[in-house]
């Protein structure tokens, strides 16, 4: 070994190239290194080539060979190859198109929603379960309970006549449907029931539908041959041709009906059952086709989607920052609470603050408390997600201050419910007052779930919120809010709880109010009875064709009620129709019966 350029045995460094100084014998005391690099290339510290730093570069002209390096794994996602469809996919596509058309047609042209929409929704859900059950990846109590609530919500239009509650139920069932898809097919990235899993929900809604139209249409229009090649399916070509023809057919029909009376009469005379004509059916079809494409593409692509789980972030904010942030918010709430004790908590005592009417008192409190509660929910969730944790747990100070915000919000929710009860005792029930109270109950459930999650980090508080929200919506549909309002107001008036009865409020309700109106029409109060009879007469006339009543000739234009549209059948509306026809003597005068 050369003293000026020591080289240990077994070294493969070419001659003339200095050895790294982090190997023997340089690392063995008491060796004192000398400067052997006079007139040679400067020494470079060897580095780990996998650390993303510059590697050792030998001088030009040397025969040094760089050892092979392992390839780094690519971070780009692997695209799933397009999959051809099978007969099962074609059957599902046909079911989606038919049920989408019926649901859209009933939603736009049938009032109220009834058995038509319920049957189409139930068939669609049943087909989706049949389609996905062979490839399901995850089933839990949450999945089973959510699916049962979905089916209950789909049949609820048959037992409810309230348009408002049906709209709320439809909105909640749509959210629940996507949650069930996300859970059954296990396409989550983040831990279920946490704040970050909201991103998984939006991916399920938009990424698996709008982002997978190409995959769905490819699978519908292509088939696998026995020789391994792919061919275009004839059914796909036929559906594509019909889809392209729809807008042109609609334009041509509109032009021909405007230019020829005979063709207009034929088109307007086309009536399928009790439907209002072909133009509305074409409009419903043009709306339902894009919806069906999105729904089928989502169901088709869910079978191929695989997403890798990610670990929850450890937080980006120091606990001290968030602790003092929560202290500042809590101080504001404490000061506000003390300054408004007489205002907020008088709802529990049943007395009214000065210079307030009951309506102003309850409405003002509701919007204030709702805004405060929503802000508190966001604060608690974001603080819990962004705070740096110790061994996966929130610091005690952050927990206690978040707990204070939750408890404060529960007190506000209880205050609002008490104030709404006071409002009801003074003026009676309305649809909005019931829905307001139920919304405050829902917020209270969310805060209770957040409290549990503060001390048990894996508690799925979002799942609890979804299930309870869907349960409240389904219950509202089956119980019938309109019937509760009408029955309570009439009972409270007749029993003396209310001094007067607001007949206008009852007339704004749906068919569920007919039994209460019949009872009020026979009341001793002449004014209330006359108003109830006038409303019953109006509803009865609406059952007859052509407006039923000719005010100029003072007679009915038809002696027979209009045919009942089976698509809008529900038990409440059917019972109201029967009561109106069977009790004409209660609310019709002799002049009304003149033909």
CSV table of N, CA and C in Angstrom, one decimal, residues 111-112 161 274 510-515 518 536 539-545 548 558-566 568-584 587:
chain,number,residue,atom,x,y,z
A,111,UNK,N,-97.6,15.6,-9.3
A,111,UNK,CA,-97.7,16.2,-7.9
A,111,UNK,C,-98.9,15.6,-7.2
A,112,UNK,N,-98.7,15.0,-6.0
A,112,UNK,CA,-97.5,14.9,-5.3
A,112,UNK,C,-96.7,13.6,-5.7
A,161,UNK,N,-97.9,12.8,2.2
A,161,UNK,CA,-98.5,13.7,1.2
A,161,UNK,C,-97.8,15.1,1.3
A,274,UNK,N,-102.8,8.1,-17.9
A,274,UNK,CA,-103.3,9.5,-17.5
A,274,UNK,C,-102.2,10.5,-17.7
A,510,UNK,N,-100.9,20.3,2.9
A,510,UNK,CA,-101.3,19.3,1.9
A,510,UNK,C,-102.5,18.6,2.2
A,511,UNK,N,-102.7,17.4,1.5
A,511,UNK,CA,-103.9,16.6,1.7
A,511,UNK,C,-104.1,16.1,3.1
A,512,UNK,N,-103.0,16.0,3.9
A,512,UNK,CA,-103.1,15.5,5.2
A,512,UNK,C,-104.0,16.4,6.1
A,513,UNK,N,-104.3,17.7,5.7
A,513,UNK,CA,-105.1,18.6,6.5
A,513,UNK,C,-106.6,18.4,6.3
A,514,UNK,N,-107.0,17.6,5.3
A,514,UNK,CA,-108.4,17.4,5.0
A,514,UNK,C,-109.2,16.9,6.2
A,515,UNK,N,-108.8,15.9,6.9
A,515,UNK,CA,-109.6,15.4,8.1
A,515,UNK,C,-109.8,16.5,9.1
A,518,UNK,N,-112.4,19.1,7.9
A,518,UNK,CA,-113.7,18.5,8.0
A,518,UNK,C,-114.2,18.7,9.4
A,536,UNK,N,-112.4,23.4,1.8
A,536,UNK,CA,-112.8,22.1,1.3
A,536,UNK,C,-113.5,22.1,0.0
A,539,UNK,N,-110.9,22.4,-2.7
A,539,UNK,CA,-110.1,21.2,-2.9
A,539,UNK,C,-111.0,20.2,-3.6
A,540,UNK,N,-112.3,20.1,-3.3
A,540,UNK,CA,-113.2,19.2,-4.0
A,540,UNK,C,-113.3,19.6,-5.5
A,541,UNK,N,-113.4,20.9,-5.8
A,541,UNK,CA,-113.5,21.3,-7.2
A,541,UNK,C,-112.2,20.9,-8.0
A,542,UNK,N,-111.1,20.9,-7.3
A,542,UNK,CA,-109.9,20.6,-8.0
A,542,UNK,C,-109.8,19.1,-8.4
A,543,UNK,N,-110.7,18.3,-7.9
A,543,UNK,CA,-110.8,16.9,-8.3
A,543,UNK,C,-111.5,16.7,-9.6
A,544,UNK,N,-112.2,17.7,-10.1
A,544,UNK,CA,-113.0,17.5,-11.3
A,544,UNK,C,-112.2,18.1,-12.5
A,545,UNK,N,-112.6,17.6,-13.6
A,545,UNK,CA,-111.9,18.0,-14.8
A,545,UNK,C,-112.3,19.4,-15.2
A,548,UNK,N,-113.6,22.1,-12.9
A,548,UNK,CA,-114.7,21.6,-12.2
A,548,UNK,C,-115.8,22.6,-11.9
A,558,UNK,N,-118.3,19.3,-14.9
A,558,UNK,CA,-118.3,17.9,-15.0
A,558,UNK,C,-118.9,17.2,-13.8
A,559,UNK,N,-119.6,16.2,-13.9
A,559,UNK,CA,-120.2,15.5,-12.8
A,559,UNK,C,-119.3,14.4,-12.2
A,560,UNK,N,-118.2,14.1,-12.9
A,560,UNK,CA,-117.3,13.0,-12.4
A,560,UNK,C,-116.0,13.6,-12.1
A,561,UNK,N,-115.4,13.1,-11.0
A,561,UNK,CA,-114.0,13.5,-10.7
A,561,UNK,C,-113.0,13.1,-11.7
A,562,UNK,N,-111.9,13.8,-11.8
A,562,UNK,CA,-110.9,13.5,-12.7
A,562,UNK,C,-110.3,12.2,-12.4
A,563,UNK,N,-109.8,11.4,-13.4
A,563,UNK,CA,-109.2,10.1,-13.0
A,563,UNK,C,-108.0,10.3,-12.1
A,564,UNK,N,-107.8,9.3,-11.2
A,564,UNK,CA,-106.7,9.4,-10.3
A,564,UNK,C,-105.4,8.9,-11.0
A,565,UNK,N,-104.4,9.8,-11.0
A,565,UNK,CA,-103.1,9.4,-11.6
A,565,UNK,C,-102.4,8.4,-10.7
A,566,UNK,N,-102.2,7.2,-11.1
A,566,UNK,CA,-101.6,6.2,-10.3
A,566,UNK,C,-100.2,6.5,-9.9
A,568,UNK,N,-99.0,9.3,-8.9
A,568,UNK,CA,-99.0,10.1,-7.7
A,568,UNK,C,-99.7,9.5,-6.5
A,569,UNK,N,-100.1,8.3,-6.6
A,569,UNK,CA,-100.8,7.7,-5.5
A,569,UNK,C,-100.0,7.6,-4.2
A,570,UNK,N,-100.6,8.1,-3.1
A,570,UNK,CA,-100.1,7.9,-1.8
A,570,UNK,C,-101.3,7.8,-0.8
A,571,UNK,N,-101.1,7.1,0.3
A,571,UNK,CA,-102.2,6.8,1.2
A,571,UNK,C,-102.9,8.1,1.7
A,572,UNK,N,-102.1,9.2,1.9
A,572,UNK,CA,-102.7,10.4,2.5
A,572,UNK,C,-103.6,11.1,1.5
A,573,UNK,N,-103.1,11.2,0.2
A,573,UNK,CA,-103.9,11.9,-0.8
A,573,UNK,C,-105.1,11.0,-1.2
A,574,UNK,N,-105.0,9.7,-1.2
A,574,UNK,CA,-106.1,8.9,-1.5
A,574,UNK,C,-107.2,9.0,-0.4
A,575,UNK,N,-106.8,9.0,0.8
A,575,UNK,CA,-107.8,9.2,1.9
A,575,UNK,C,-108.4,10.5,1.9
A,576,UNK,N,-107.7,11.6,1.6
A,576,UNK,CA,-108.3,12.9,1.5
A,576,UNK,C,-109.3,13.0,0.3
A,577,UNK,N,-109.0,12.3,-0.8
A,577,UNK,CA,-109.9,12.3,-1.9
A,577,UNK,C,-111.2,11.6,-1.5
A,578,UNK,N,-111.1,10.5,-0.9
A,578,UNK,CA,-112.3,9.8,-0.4
A,578,UNK,C,-113.1,10.6,0.6
A,579,UNK,N,-112.5,11.2,1.5
A,579,UNK,CA,-113.2,12.0,2.5
A,579,UNK,C,-113.9,13.2,1.8
A,580,UNK,N,-113.3,13.8,0.8
A,580,UNK,CA,-113.9,15.0,0.1
A,580,UNK,C,-115.1,14.5,-0.6
A,581,UNK,N,-115.1,13.4,-1.2
A,581,UNK,CA,-116.2,12.9,-2.0
A,581,UNK,C,-117.3,12.3,-1.2
A,582,UNK,N,-117.0,11.8,0.0
A,582,UNK,CA,-118.0,11.1,0.8
A,582,UNK,C,-118.7,12.1,1.8
A,583,UNK,N,-118.1,13.3,2.0
A,583,UNK,CA,-118.6,14.2,3.0
A,583,UNK,C,-119.0,15.6,2.3
A,584,UNK,N,-119.5,15.5,1.1
A,584,UNK,CA,-119.9,16.7,0.4
A,584,UNK,C,-121.0,17.4,1.2
A,587,UNK,N,-119.8,20.3,3.7
A,587,UNK,CA,-119.2,21.6,3.3
A,587,UNK,C,-119.8,22.2,2.1
